[in-house]
Each structure stands twice: as structure tokens, then as C-alpha cells.
């Protein structure tokens, strides 16, 4: 019979030996006759020893990786500081340029109003038409410049809120009512579904009015004549929610993520008025400054629903 | 290499360290068989490693002809061994055995210096006095904040510690203060706590890791994209892992108007040289914490000085061994030495603005 041996190495050799002997006995094999067992106890630290050249390779690789990570982190922070500086310079420049343009545009607008009044009684209708074009262009440019000033001041982090306690329900109803009159020209009906009780909250009501006006104006701009726009206030999770829903062409999915960025042109831009492309960006900045959120829900061809929330300490009377 | 008159002894010890350590160990076993009786193979291996360590330190001190470096090591060793319960007399006897081995293996001409060095060690360990741990310096203007931060680290409250530091970091000058009066002294003290066996190595690494994380969280407030007049590269030599001190120095230099690049720990010489040329650096800051890496710093300096383009870059050194012996920076060929992070900017500017 072939004589075999078992070599046990490790840190628990006695325990292993007992287990193996049990097994051999059960199998009817006799130690010393069929098998021999050699025990070799090793130190746990020695067992963990990795050849020097391998550990040195990993050591160098790991420390290099760690260096690269730290270095990248520093360089990223430096690059970020550089970019912030550039954005700050850009905003300051844009703000200054827009501010300097405001006065001459105001003068053009005033003079064009004077010319329109002068030519109204004149038989020269072409001249009146030219004056009207100058006037409407000046108004557009003024809106554009005002928008740029708002955006640049907001992006510089200088959104100053003059908050005071107001009843949101009453304020929103009042704003919607003003817009109802303006929408009538296009036979568009605006509905307001308010809350039953007053809701007091600390907000900058001038800026929030600007947001709601902008959202309703946008809806009017894109709604077909004779359609309905629904505005609604809701209390949800200690937040005040407001939405404006229209029956217009809606907003394509790819546009929804960029619609709040300044000067973004949408793939389906068929509004009845020329847009400066800053209103929604300003609205987002104002709502963010209040600690709220603004978003759009829409499917192309099925209208759009613009919503915002204001996380406020609501006190119901 | 800046050759010292004891260079040959240093070379022999370094080249034959394993063999010499084994001889010391064998002689110790022979003279004191009882002591070594219960040693496991692992403990024996560890003993030989410690033996090699002592020999390497002696070789480094001989190579740089620095008694101060040697006594500084002895002080460090004594604190460590006492905290681990090793008797001073036992260590003194060990150094006597080391001398016997070296007397039989080193050139006769250099033996007087070797005897002097080992004599210092024997006397030092025959004296029972030990360095005591005193904790953070109460004279530190931010003592309370440093103590609070350290307590948070030692009680493993990393988030609380980070928030605590971030709440103070209102501007770059404030961050400078945090580095100099909180992070730097706390990290040094954490090192001492480990050294005196009051905390484990795992705790020490944890505290260092948290401080590294805190530093990263300070970065958005630290870099200001303001104008920078000089470019600086900082690195630890190959094998040197203690990078946190250098990282703090580099960040403070950034606050002080330098455009900095931090290369970090364990950098190969070629990588450092390459970056100097790529960045057209005005200054290279080299950090050495582990004294056995001094000769690596020296060979890196020699490499840079021998390169036609890189040699224009000034070299400033800093770290633990230079504090122990303030003549070492000249011995390894550096252009300047900064004792701590608060002095690095003025030392470096003086160096660069000095006419060639």
C-alpha cells in the first residue's frame, strides 16, 4: 500500500489535526500505517508577510494615487476660485454695460412717444409707423436691459429681499385679477383657485409679484385665443405651492431642463410676443432667494404647468 | 554628497546593516540568554528590525556629522521605549553591545567618533529621567479651540470636528490662524500622544485623516484667484510619508500670495524635477520628517543643482530633523530652511529676492 503523509501548516494546527484524525478514524484509516501527519506552526504575522518587492510596488502606487487625488483636489479648488472670479468680473461688466444703456434707451423711448403724439394728426402715416416701430423697439430694449441688470445682480449673489408679512392668498388673488384684465384682449380666461383662509408669511411681495406676473404673462403669450389659464394655491408639507397651467403648445422634454437658464431659446418658440429670454431665469433666482423651488411639468402639445413652492413658516388665522 | 569625515563608517553601516544587526542580536543573546528566551520568531524579527533602525540612525548622524541629530533620536527612542515598559539600563547595555560589534567592523580611524556617539547613548540611557508629555501649549492664542478640536478628534467625532473648524473659517487670514494655531499644534500633539503610548497608531492615523479631510473642506475658502507673484512646488522625498505638515505650509504659502503646487508624499526625484521644469518654479520646498530620509533630500538637491534649467530654482527645506540641528540644511546643500509654517513665506521671499 502506498504510504501518504499530510502536512498541516498554519496557526491552529492542533485543532486541524484533531479534525483530520476524526475523519481518518471514521474512514477506517490508521495513522502511522496508512498516513503520517506533520505539524508546522507558523506565526500569524509571518503568514501575512508579503514579498518586499510586491509590497513596495503597492506602497509606491498607493502613495502616488493619494498624491494625485490631493493634487487634483487642490487644482480643482484653485480652478473653481478662478472661474468664480471670472463670473464675478463678467457680471460686473454686464451690469455696468446694461446700466449705461438704460438712460439712452429711455431717452429714445420718450422721444418716440413725443413723435407718435406729433404724427398722430399728420397725414404722413409712414412716419407715424416708423415712430411706432422705434417706440416698440425701445420698450423691448428697455425690458432686455432691465432683465440683464436683474440677472447680473442676482448672479453676483446680491438678491436683497425686503421681506414683510403678507397674506399670500390675498396677494396672489390680487395679482391674478390684474392679469385677468390684460388677458381679456386675447379672450383668454384666467381662473384662480385660492385657499379658504388667509396665509400669513414673510416674503418680498414686490419680487414675488414679478415672478407671478412673469409666469402668467408667459402662459398668455403661448395660449391660443379663447383658452383658459388656471392658477392655484395649495398648502402642502408646510410649503406654499402655486401653479399656472395653460392650454398652449407645451414644452418639449429636452427644453424643460434648460428653460430656467438665461437666454435659452426653446425648440418650439411660437409665442405671440418677442421674448428676451430672461424672465424665467429671474423668477428662479427670486424663488431660490426665498429658499423655494420652481419647476415646469409639461408634455409637448398638452399645455404647460409652471409651479413654485415657498418653504415658509405659515400661520393660518 | 556632502562628505563628512565619518563617511566611511556611515557607508559600511548602511551597506552591511542586516549583517551588523544580526551580530548585535547574536551577541546580546549570548550575553543575556534569559532575556531572549521567550521570543517568538516574529518578536526576533522585530528585534532585528529595531536593531537595524538604530544602526541606520547612527549612520545618518555620522554621515552628517551631527551629534544633535543623534541625541534627538535618542530622546525620541527613550520616550518610546519607556512608554512601552523597556528598562533604560537594558537599552544602555544594548548600545554597549552595539559598540563591541562596530569596533570589530569599522575602520580604526573613525572609531573615536563612533565611540563618542555610542558613549552619548549609553550615558543618556543610564540616566533615568524621561521626557514627560505636557499637552498643548497654554500660551497658544487659540489654546481653547485647539483643545476642543483635539478632544473631538480623540473621541472620533469627525463631522463635529469638521463643522467646528469650518464655522471659524470666515476668510483666508482666519484660515491661516486655524492652520498655525489649531491644526498644526494639534497634529504635533497627536504625534506626541502616540509617541508616549497614550493613543494607538490607529487613533493617530484617524486624527490625521480627519485633519486632512478638514483641510480639503477649507479649500473652497482658501483659494482666492488673486494675483500671485511667485511659483512654488512642494514635495516630500521618496519614502517620506509625513505630508500633512508640508501640505499646511503649502496652503499658507498660497494664502501669502504664492502660486503653489503640492506634489505630496513619497515623490520620486524625476517627478519633482519634471514638475520644476514644467511649472518654471521659483521655489522648491522639501519636507523631511524621518531623519533617515535626509540623504535622499541631499541627493534630490544634487540632482536639481546639476540640471542647467532646474538649478535656477531655489530650494528651501523644513521638517523635524532641521529643528533638531539647524546646521543640517546647509550640510545637505539647501538654500534656506524654515523652522515652521509661519516663517516659510518670509524666508522664501528673502531667498528669491536676494541678488544672485
XYZ file of C-alpha atoms in Angstrom:
673
model
C 0.000 0.000 0.000
C 1.141 3.475 -0.849
C 2.136 5.404 2.254
C 0.889 9.011 2.319
C 1.562 11.990 4.537
C -0.368 15.100 5.439
C 1.437 18.366 6.186
C -0.528 20.878 8.231
C 0.741 24.422 8.426
C -0.990 27.403 9.954
C -1.826 28.892 13.308
C -4.418 26.359 14.502
C -2.567 23.153 13.657
C -3.656 21.147 16.743
C -7.307 21.838 16.065
C -6.869 20.907 12.404
C -5.048 17.727 13.366
C -7.909 16.618 15.640
C -10.479 17.242 12.928
C -8.452 15.286 10.372
C -7.859 12.398 12.786
C -11.599 12.154 13.415
C -12.201 11.958 9.687
C -9.494 9.350 9.156
C -10.806 7.219 12.001
C -14.316 7.317 10.567
C -12.866 6.260 7.223
C -11.133 3.290 8.942
C -7.610 4.515 8.173
C -4.867 4.179 10.773
C -2.390 6.927 11.478
C 1.157 5.622 11.221
C 0.093 2.787 8.926
C -1.760 4.487 6.113
C -0.840 8.090 6.884
C 1.617 10.244 8.774
C 0.901 13.774 9.923
C 3.475 16.588 10.147
C 2.593 19.688 12.131
C 4.246 23.017 11.342
C 3.117 26.009 13.372
C 3.673 29.427 11.803
C 3.477 32.880 13.336
C 0.354 34.829 12.237
C 2.495 37.873 11.449
C 4.764 35.806 9.231
C 1.790 34.431 7.358
C 0.721 37.949 6.475
C 4.164 38.864 5.201
C 4.043 39.938 1.554
C 7.267 39.774 -0.506
C 9.128 43.058 -0.133
C 9.201 43.969 -3.824
C 5.426 43.483 -4.151
C 4.574 45.482 -1.030
C 6.988 48.200 -2.115
C 5.271 48.379 -5.534
C 1.806 48.746 -3.959
C 3.126 51.185 -1.389
C 4.527 53.451 -4.112
C 1.438 53.123 -6.269
C -0.891 53.907 -3.355
C 1.072 56.940 -2.227
C 1.181 58.221 -5.827
C -2.578 57.758 -6.149
C -3.092 59.581 -2.883
C -0.855 62.417 -4.102
C -2.719 62.635 -7.392
C -6.027 62.806 -5.563
C -4.871 65.580 -3.222
C -3.239 67.440 -6.084
C -6.373 67.246 -8.222
C -8.488 68.385 -5.293
C -6.258 71.434 -4.807
C -6.106 72.217 -8.521
C -9.888 71.856 -8.781
C -10.421 74.256 -5.879
C -7.972 76.705 -7.489
C -9.651 76.431 -10.903
C -13.019 76.908 -9.254
C -11.804 80.045 -7.486
C -10.529 81.307 -10.870
C -13.875 80.618 -12.542
C -15.803 82.321 -9.737
C -13.595 85.345 -10.197
C -14.286 85.361 -13.954
C -18.039 85.083 -13.400
C -17.865 87.941 -10.920
C -15.959 90.117 -13.428
C -18.417 89.186 -16.208
C -21.448 90.021 -14.079
C -19.940 93.317 -13.037
C -19.138 94.187 -16.659
C -22.576 93.152 -17.940
C -24.248 95.054 -15.114
C -22.259 98.202 -15.867
C -22.872 97.971 -19.627
C -26.613 97.399 -19.155
C -26.861 100.228 -16.654
C -25.130 102.641 -19.057
C -27.504 101.622 -21.881
C -30.620 102.229 -19.795
C -30.564 106.036 -19.941
C -30.106 106.478 -23.712
C -32.832 103.870 -24.352
C -35.142 105.778 -22.001
C -34.466 108.963 -23.969
C -35.191 107.194 -27.305
C -38.429 105.852 -25.845
C -39.515 109.296 -24.582
C -38.722 110.963 -27.884
C -40.506 108.243 -29.830
C -43.605 108.821 -27.656
C -43.336 112.521 -28.452
C -43.044 111.755 -32.186
C -46.065 109.400 -32.098
C -48.127 112.158 -30.464
C -46.871 114.644 -33.069
C -47.556 112.418 -36.079
C -50.947 111.142 -34.897
C -52.651 114.071 -36.546
C -50.303 114.072 -39.519
C -51.308 112.694 -42.902
C -47.889 111.061 -43.217
C -48.786 107.577 -41.930
C -45.368 106.134 -42.865
C -43.613 108.458 -40.436
C -46.086 107.550 -37.690
C -45.419 103.874 -38.383
C -41.650 104.437 -38.145
C -42.105 106.269 -34.824
C -44.198 103.374 -33.507
C -41.516 100.860 -34.500
C -38.863 102.967 -32.739
C -41.115 103.104 -29.669
C -41.844 99.367 -29.507
C -38.179 98.546 -30.141
C -37.127 100.920 -27.359
C -39.606 99.240 -24.984
C -38.220 95.834 -25.915
C -34.642 97.037 -25.397
C -35.587 98.546 -22.051
C -37.084 95.232 -20.920
C -33.999 93.426 -22.130
C -31.645 95.777 -20.294
C -33.756 95.595 -17.107
C -33.682 91.796 -17.345
C -29.913 91.736 -17.822
C -29.485 94.030 -14.828
C -31.690 91.755 -12.714
C -29.860 88.592 -13.799
C -26.373 90.024 -13.349
C -27.201 91.391 -9.923
C -28.774 88.082 -8.917
C -25.853 86.033 -10.254
C -23.455 88.221 -8.299
C -25.258 86.918 -5.251
C -26.840 90.258 -4.469
C -30.533 89.348 -4.349
C -31.656 91.552 -1.491
C -35.076 90.621 -0.152
C -37.162 93.268 1.541
C -39.492 90.931 3.341
C -42.661 91.754 5.180
C -45.589 89.794 6.492
C -48.352 89.451 3.881
C -51.399 87.307 3.285
C -50.321 85.147 0.354
C -53.848 84.135 -0.559
C -54.975 87.738 -0.888
C -51.793 88.867 -2.665
C -51.945 86.094 -5.249
C -55.623 86.680 -5.948
C -54.941 90.385 -6.471
C -52.071 89.703 -8.902
C -54.142 87.174 -10.847
C -57.035 89.648 -11.099
C -54.776 92.313 -12.666
C -53.606 89.779 -15.231
C -57.212 88.766 -15.991
C -57.796 92.228 -17.433
C -54.686 92.019 -19.640
C -55.618 88.548 -20.902
C -59.090 89.670 -21.905
C -57.616 91.302 -25.023
C -56.975 87.752 -26.323
C -60.228 86.375 -24.931
C -58.203 84.233 -22.559
C -59.928 83.358 -19.307
C -57.862 83.178 -16.105
C -59.214 81.195 -13.154
C -57.857 81.471 -9.631
C -58.457 78.647 -7.163
C -57.307 80.102 -3.850
C -57.314 78.911 -0.252
C -60.224 79.305 2.122
C -58.273 81.057 4.848
C -55.619 83.798 4.849
C -51.990 82.566 4.955
C -49.501 84.968 6.544
C -45.856 84.693 5.522
C -42.673 86.775 5.391
C -41.840 87.387 1.711
C -40.620 90.132 -0.613
C -44.025 90.741 -2.200
C -42.655 93.013 -4.957
C -40.329 90.285 -6.201
C -42.924 87.512 -5.805
C -45.351 89.682 -7.783
C -42.679 89.866 -10.517
C -42.489 86.040 -10.557
C -46.263 85.510 -10.801
C -46.642 88.222 -13.448
C -43.895 86.581 -15.441
C -45.443 83.103 -15.233
C -48.920 84.345 -16.195
C -47.509 86.561 -18.980
C -45.670 83.574 -20.393
C -48.833 81.476 -20.325
C -50.844 84.233 -22.007
C -48.108 84.573 -24.617
C -48.282 80.897 -25.591
C -52.031 80.244 -25.058
C -54.398 80.120 -28.019
C -57.121 82.787 -28.122
C -60.231 81.762 -26.221
C -58.429 79.243 -23.984
C -58.315 79.088 -20.167
C -55.386 79.538 -17.786
C -55.788 78.045 -14.309
C -53.875 79.424 -11.300
C -53.991 77.621 -7.997
C -52.569 77.981 -4.469
C -52.084 74.880 -2.308
C -50.677 74.248 1.165
C -48.507 71.133 1.179
C -45.919 69.917 3.734
C -45.587 73.349 5.391
C -44.918 74.865 1.977
C -46.992 77.229 -0.076
C -47.351 75.941 -3.656
C -48.558 77.970 -6.586
C -49.044 76.906 -10.181
C -50.109 78.373 -13.509
C -51.481 75.913 -16.071
C -52.215 76.815 -19.696
C -53.596 75.095 -22.782
C -50.729 76.163 -25.049
C -48.333 74.040 -27.137
C -46.443 72.762 -24.083
C -42.706 72.404 -23.651
C -40.617 69.603 -25.126
C -38.842 67.338 -22.613
C -35.366 68.445 -23.796
C -36.247 72.093 -23.139
C -37.609 71.587 -19.627
C -34.186 71.197 -18.005
C -32.785 74.401 -19.533
C -35.845 76.621 -19.562
C -34.791 78.458 -16.376
C -31.348 79.343 -17.748
C -30.833 82.866 -19.153
C -31.254 83.412 -22.925
C -32.298 79.819 -23.646
C -34.156 79.551 -26.924
C -36.757 76.788 -26.996
C -37.245 74.427 -29.924
C -40.942 75.453 -30.134
C -40.825 79.253 -29.716
C -44.125 80.397 -31.153
C -45.235 82.996 -28.610
C -47.323 85.965 -29.696
C -44.713 88.372 -28.220
C -40.962 88.564 -28.735
C -39.252 87.214 -25.595
C -35.988 88.492 -24.094
C -35.389 85.062 -22.530
C -34.633 86.254 -19.009
C -37.979 86.160 -17.188
C -37.844 82.546 -16.026
C -34.202 82.881 -15.010
C -35.100 85.909 -12.873
C -38.086 84.028 -11.428
C -35.821 81.106 -10.469
C -33.348 83.432 -8.725
C -36.129 85.134 -6.767
C -37.718 81.864 -5.663
C -34.282 80.415 -4.743
C -33.526 83.521 -2.675
C -36.721 82.767 -0.732
C -35.464 79.206 -0.216
C -38.089 77.792 -2.573
C -38.109 75.763 -5.735
C -39.509 76.359 -9.234
C -40.190 73.804 -11.959
C -42.267 73.003 -15.005
C -44.470 69.999 -15.811
C -45.445 69.606 -19.438
C -45.905 67.362 -22.408
C -45.472 68.772 -25.889
C -48.911 69.580 -27.326
C -50.709 69.382 -23.955
C -50.070 72.737 -22.288
C -47.584 73.646 -19.587
C -47.821 73.868 -15.817
C -45.315 76.194 -14.095
C -45.090 75.636 -10.349
C -43.177 77.139 -7.442
C -43.021 76.459 -3.727
C -42.132 78.729 -0.826
C -40.901 76.951 2.305
C -42.199 79.356 4.905
C -43.451 79.390 8.440
C -47.089 79.560 7.654
C -49.501 80.982 10.154
C -53.139 80.357 9.388
C -55.609 82.709 11.029
C 27.090 64.081 -1.372
C 28.389 66.448 1.274
C 31.102 64.120 2.536
C 31.604 64.127 6.279
C 34.838 62.876 7.776
C 32.905 59.865 9.046
C 31.521 58.960 5.676
C 33.253 55.584 5.503
C 31.735 54.346 8.786
C 28.343 55.567 7.639
C 28.720 53.739 4.329
C 29.832 50.478 5.947
C 26.984 50.541 8.469
C 24.380 51.295 5.780
C 25.632 48.677 3.349
C 26.006 45.928 5.978
C 23.137 46.861 8.242
C 21.410 43.445 8.180
C 24.620 41.598 8.958
C 25.621 44.042 11.714
C 22.136 43.946 13.262
C 22.323 40.150 13.329
C 25.742 40.291 15.038
C 24.421 42.694 17.706
C 21.412 40.434 18.222
C 23.550 37.278 18.490
C 25.950 38.890 20.933
C 23.041 40.117 23.002
C 21.626 36.557 23.075
C 24.993 35.220 24.045
C 25.465 37.721 26.871
C 21.889 37.673 28.074
C 20.283 34.362 27.068
C 17.466 34.705 29.641
C 16.168 37.892 28.056
C 15.717 36.381 24.599
C 14.396 33.019 25.816
C 10.688 33.562 25.311
C 10.946 35.425 21.984
C 8.738 34.146 19.121
C 10.170 34.185 15.572
C 8.115 37.330 14.914
C 9.476 39.092 18.008
C 13.001 38.140 16.976
C 12.391 39.566 13.541
C 11.026 42.775 15.082
C 14.047 42.964 17.351
C 16.375 42.745 14.355
C 14.370 45.450 12.582
C 14.686 47.782 15.579
C 18.382 46.987 15.686
C 18.761 47.981 12.033
C 16.842 51.156 12.775
C 19.297 52.194 15.495
C 22.205 51.481 13.172
C 20.660 53.485 10.338
C 20.208 56.480 12.629
C 23.806 56.218 13.765
C 24.933 56.053 10.134
C 22.843 59.129 9.215
C 24.234 61.096 12.169
C 27.793 60.072 11.257
C 27.244 60.905 7.616
C 26.090 64.424 8.512
C 28.497 64.687 11.462
C 25.563 65.693 13.643
C 25.652 64.885 17.342
C 22.420 66.900 17.700
C 20.599 64.632 15.256
C 21.795 61.576 17.199
C 20.812 62.943 20.640
C 17.458 63.979 19.240
C 16.895 60.411 18.071
C 17.985 59.048 21.451
C 15.484 61.324 23.178
C 12.726 60.113 20.846
C 13.762 56.484 21.377
C 13.910 56.812 25.154
C 10.414 58.286 25.370
C 9.078 55.499 23.152
C 10.821 52.629 24.938
C 9.955 53.895 28.436
C 6.300 54.209 27.410
C 6.482 50.577 26.227
C 7.964 49.464 29.561
C 11.565 48.812 28.411
C 14.124 49.493 31.149
C 16.664 52.254 30.378
C 19.513 50.121 31.749
C 18.614 47.377 29.293
C 18.841 49.829 26.374
C 22.161 51.206 27.690
C 23.565 47.661 27.701
C 22.284 47.150 24.209
C 24.252 50.182 22.958
C 27.392 48.833 24.663
C 26.958 45.603 22.726
C 26.429 47.591 19.523
C 29.773 49.318 20.162
C 31.540 45.995 20.574
C 30.235 44.851 17.184
C 31.114 48.136 15.447
C 34.624 48.194 16.947
C 35.264 44.920 15.178
C 33.848 46.070 11.835
C 34.689 49.765 11.271
C 37.957 51.453 10.255
C 40.158 52.323 13.220
C 40.475 55.956 12.157
C 36.740 56.550 12.598
C 36.266 54.607 15.802
C 36.814 57.557 18.176
C 33.743 59.323 16.701
C 31.669 56.123 16.801
C 32.731 55.596 20.443
C 31.759 59.189 21.232
C 28.299 58.764 19.672
C 27.574 55.463 21.363
C 29.026 56.784 24.618
C 26.427 59.564 24.467
C 23.719 56.928 24.016
C 24.928 54.819 26.956
C 25.134 57.836 29.285
C 21.765 59.050 28.095
C 20.071 55.740 28.876
C 21.846 55.327 32.217
C 20.043 58.464 33.331
C 16.527 57.530 34.454
C 14.988 60.936 33.624
C 12.460 60.866 30.798
C 10.690 63.457 28.802
C 7.136 63.928 30.032
C 4.103 64.655 27.961
C 2.860 68.167 28.713
C -0.016 68.506 26.242
C -0.888 71.547 24.154
C 0.847 74.823 24.913
C -1.450 77.030 27.076
C 0.336 80.104 25.646
C -1.156 79.331 22.223
C -3.606 82.188 21.413
C -6.132 79.578 20.240
C -5.468 77.141 23.060
C -9.140 76.533 23.941
C -10.168 75.993 20.341
C -7.175 73.699 19.708
C -8.066 71.661 22.809
C -11.719 71.418 21.768
C -10.726 70.284 18.272
C -8.296 67.719 19.681
C -10.929 66.347 22.059
C -13.307 65.913 19.121
C -10.616 64.033 17.178
C -9.761 61.785 20.110
C -13.417 60.982 20.695
C -13.819 60.115 16.974
C -16.325 62.886 16.211
C -15.119 63.690 12.701
C -18.217 65.545 11.498
C -18.394 67.664 14.643
C -14.656 68.436 14.378
C -15.016 69.473 10.720
C -18.047 71.668 11.432
C -16.225 73.241 14.362
C -13.274 74.303 12.183
C -15.448 75.343 9.231
C -17.562 77.585 11.465
C -14.410 79.561 12.306
C -13.110 79.809 8.718
C -14.593 83.125 7.665
C -11.728 84.283 5.429
C -8.203 83.468 4.299
C -6.494 85.197 7.237
C -8.744 83.302 9.611
C -7.801 80.058 7.834
C -4.130 80.994 8.258
C -4.753 81.305 12.014
C -6.565 77.960 12.057
C -3.621 76.240 10.346
C -0.969 77.821 12.568
C -2.697 77.778 15.942
C -5.109 74.845 15.770
C -4.331 72.226 13.114
C -0.514 72.386 13.330
C -0.170 72.231 17.153
C -2.918 69.607 17.440
C -1.236 67.357 14.858
C 2.126 67.724 16.612
C 0.499 66.862 19.915
C -1.275 63.864 18.414
C 2.177 62.632 17.316
C 3.450 63.043 20.871
C 0.444 61.187 22.280
C 1.279 58.227 20.062
C 4.973 58.518 20.889
C 4.272 58.352 24.624
C 1.959 55.374 24.065
C -1.156 57.285 25.142
C -3.008 56.609 21.910
C -2.720 53.786 19.386
C -1.279 54.131 15.905
C -4.818 53.617 14.557
C -6.069 56.612 16.561
C -3.121 58.673 15.362
C -3.908 57.813 11.734
C -7.602 58.529 12.280
C -6.847 62.005 13.704
C -4.502 62.766 10.797
C -7.128 61.546 8.332
C -9.755 63.844 9.840
C -7.383 66.828 9.727
C -6.653 66.038 6.061
C -10.399 65.987 5.392
C -10.850 69.300 7.250
C -8.090 70.862 5.136
C -9.858 69.707 1.956
C -13.115 71.223 3.194
C -11.322 74.544 3.742
C -10.136 74.683 0.117
C -13.181 76.473 -1.352
C -12.477 79.314 1.089
C -8.704 79.166 0.843
C -8.088 79.792 -2.852
C -8.997 83.311 -3.916
C -7.683 83.580 -7.511
C -5.888 86.771 -6.535
C -2.624 87.767 -8.232
C 0.340 85.527 -7.401
C 3.888 86.700 -7.877
C 5.937 83.515 -7.436
C 5.516 79.826 -8.208
C 6.291 77.178 -5.627
C 6.373 73.387 -5.740
C 6.385 71.334 -2.571
C 7.185 67.658 -2.123
C 8.314 65.005 0.311
C 11.250 62.900 -0.878
C 10.854 59.297 -1.928
C 9.974 57.147 1.098
C 8.794 60.097 3.177
C 5.151 59.649 4.088
C 4.594 62.509 6.535
C 2.996 65.027 4.204
C 0.444 66.863 6.345
C 2.924 69.439 7.704
C 4.114 70.280 4.200
C 0.527 70.475 2.977
C -0.210 73.091 5.635
C 2.940 75.060 4.759
C 1.971 74.966 1.068
C -1.561 76.184 1.775
C -0.271 79.012 3.979
C 2.140 79.997 1.192
C -0.874 80.104 -1.161
C -2.639 82.475 1.259
C 0.575 84.525 1.412
C 0.474 85.071 -2.354
C 2.325 82.112 -3.878
C 1.053 80.052 -6.781
C 1.592 76.618 -5.263
C 1.650 73.039 -6.495
C 1.628 70.360 -3.818
C 3.170 67.090 -5.004
C 2.750 65.271 -1.701
C 4.390 62.283 -0.052
C 6.901 59.760 -1.383
C 7.756 61.599 -4.608
C 10.373 60.145 -6.955
C 13.190 62.602 -7.763
C 12.454 62.506 -11.514
C 8.831 63.526 -10.927
C 9.912 66.510 -8.839
C 12.481 67.606 -11.429
C 9.939 67.271 -14.231
C 7.405 69.429 -12.376
C 10.007 72.105 -11.599
C 10.734 72.436 -15.321
C 7.090 72.241 -16.364
C 5.895 74.870 -13.871
C 9.051 77.021 -14.102
C 9.093 77.042 -10.322
C 10.825 79.817 -8.405
C 10.970 77.713 -5.277
C 11.027 74.059 -4.304
C 10.049 73.275 -0.715
C 11.243 69.879 0.510
C 9.934 68.373 3.703
C 11.765 65.716 5.704
C 10.236 64.282 8.865
C 12.005 60.965 9.110
C 15.738 61.747 9.657
C 16.764 58.677 7.657
C 15.440 60.445 4.572
C 17.943 63.315 4.888
C 20.379 61.711 2.460
C 17.525 61.335 -0.067
C 16.825 65.058 0.242
C 20.525 65.638 -0.308
C 20.633 63.549 -3.486
C 17.478 65.291 -4.780
C 19.116 68.676 -4.186
C 22.236 67.475 -6.011
C 20.105 66.326 -8.950
C 18.352 69.707 -9.212
C 21.546 71.717 -8.825
C 23.189 69.719 -11.593
C 20.378 70.410 -14.073
C 21.073 73.523 -16.168
C 17.465 74.767 -16.113
C 16.216 73.498 -12.762
C 19.260 74.822 -10.923
C 17.719 78.326 -11.069
C 15.002 77.141 -8.695
C 15.771 77.954 -5.072
C 15.449 75.153 -2.535
C 14.016 75.591 0.931
C 13.838 72.707 3.395
C 11.870 72.144 6.568
C 10.764 69.463 8.981
C 11.630 67.683 12.180
C 15.391 66.941 11.728
C 16.155 70.557 10.819
C 14.614 71.640 14.108
C 16.910 69.213 15.928
C 20.035 70.529 14.186
C 19.814 73.918 12.476
C 23.044 73.350 10.557
C 21.693 70.365 8.622
C 20.093 72.367 5.793
C 23.491 73.697 4.771
C 25.098 70.283 5.079
C 22.643 68.784 2.572
C 23.074 71.713 0.158
C 19.721 73.553 0.532
C 19.487 77.324 0.001
C 17.392 78.001 3.101
C 15.467 76.459 5.951
C 12.157 77.489 7.521
C 11.570 76.477 11.130
C 7.795 76.490 10.761
C 4.886 77.386 8.506
C 4.582 80.940 9.828
C 8.184 81.723 8.766
C 8.190 79.961 5.392
C 6.883 82.945 3.393
C 9.429 85.480 4.669
C 12.331 83.022 4.379
C 11.328 82.126 0.803
C 10.821 85.739 -0.315
C 14.192 86.764 1.096
C 15.762 83.872 -0.758
C 14.188 84.681 -4.120
C 14.606 88.428 -3.928
C 18.235 88.121 -2.834
C 20.601 89.109 -5.707
C 22.281 86.064 -7.237
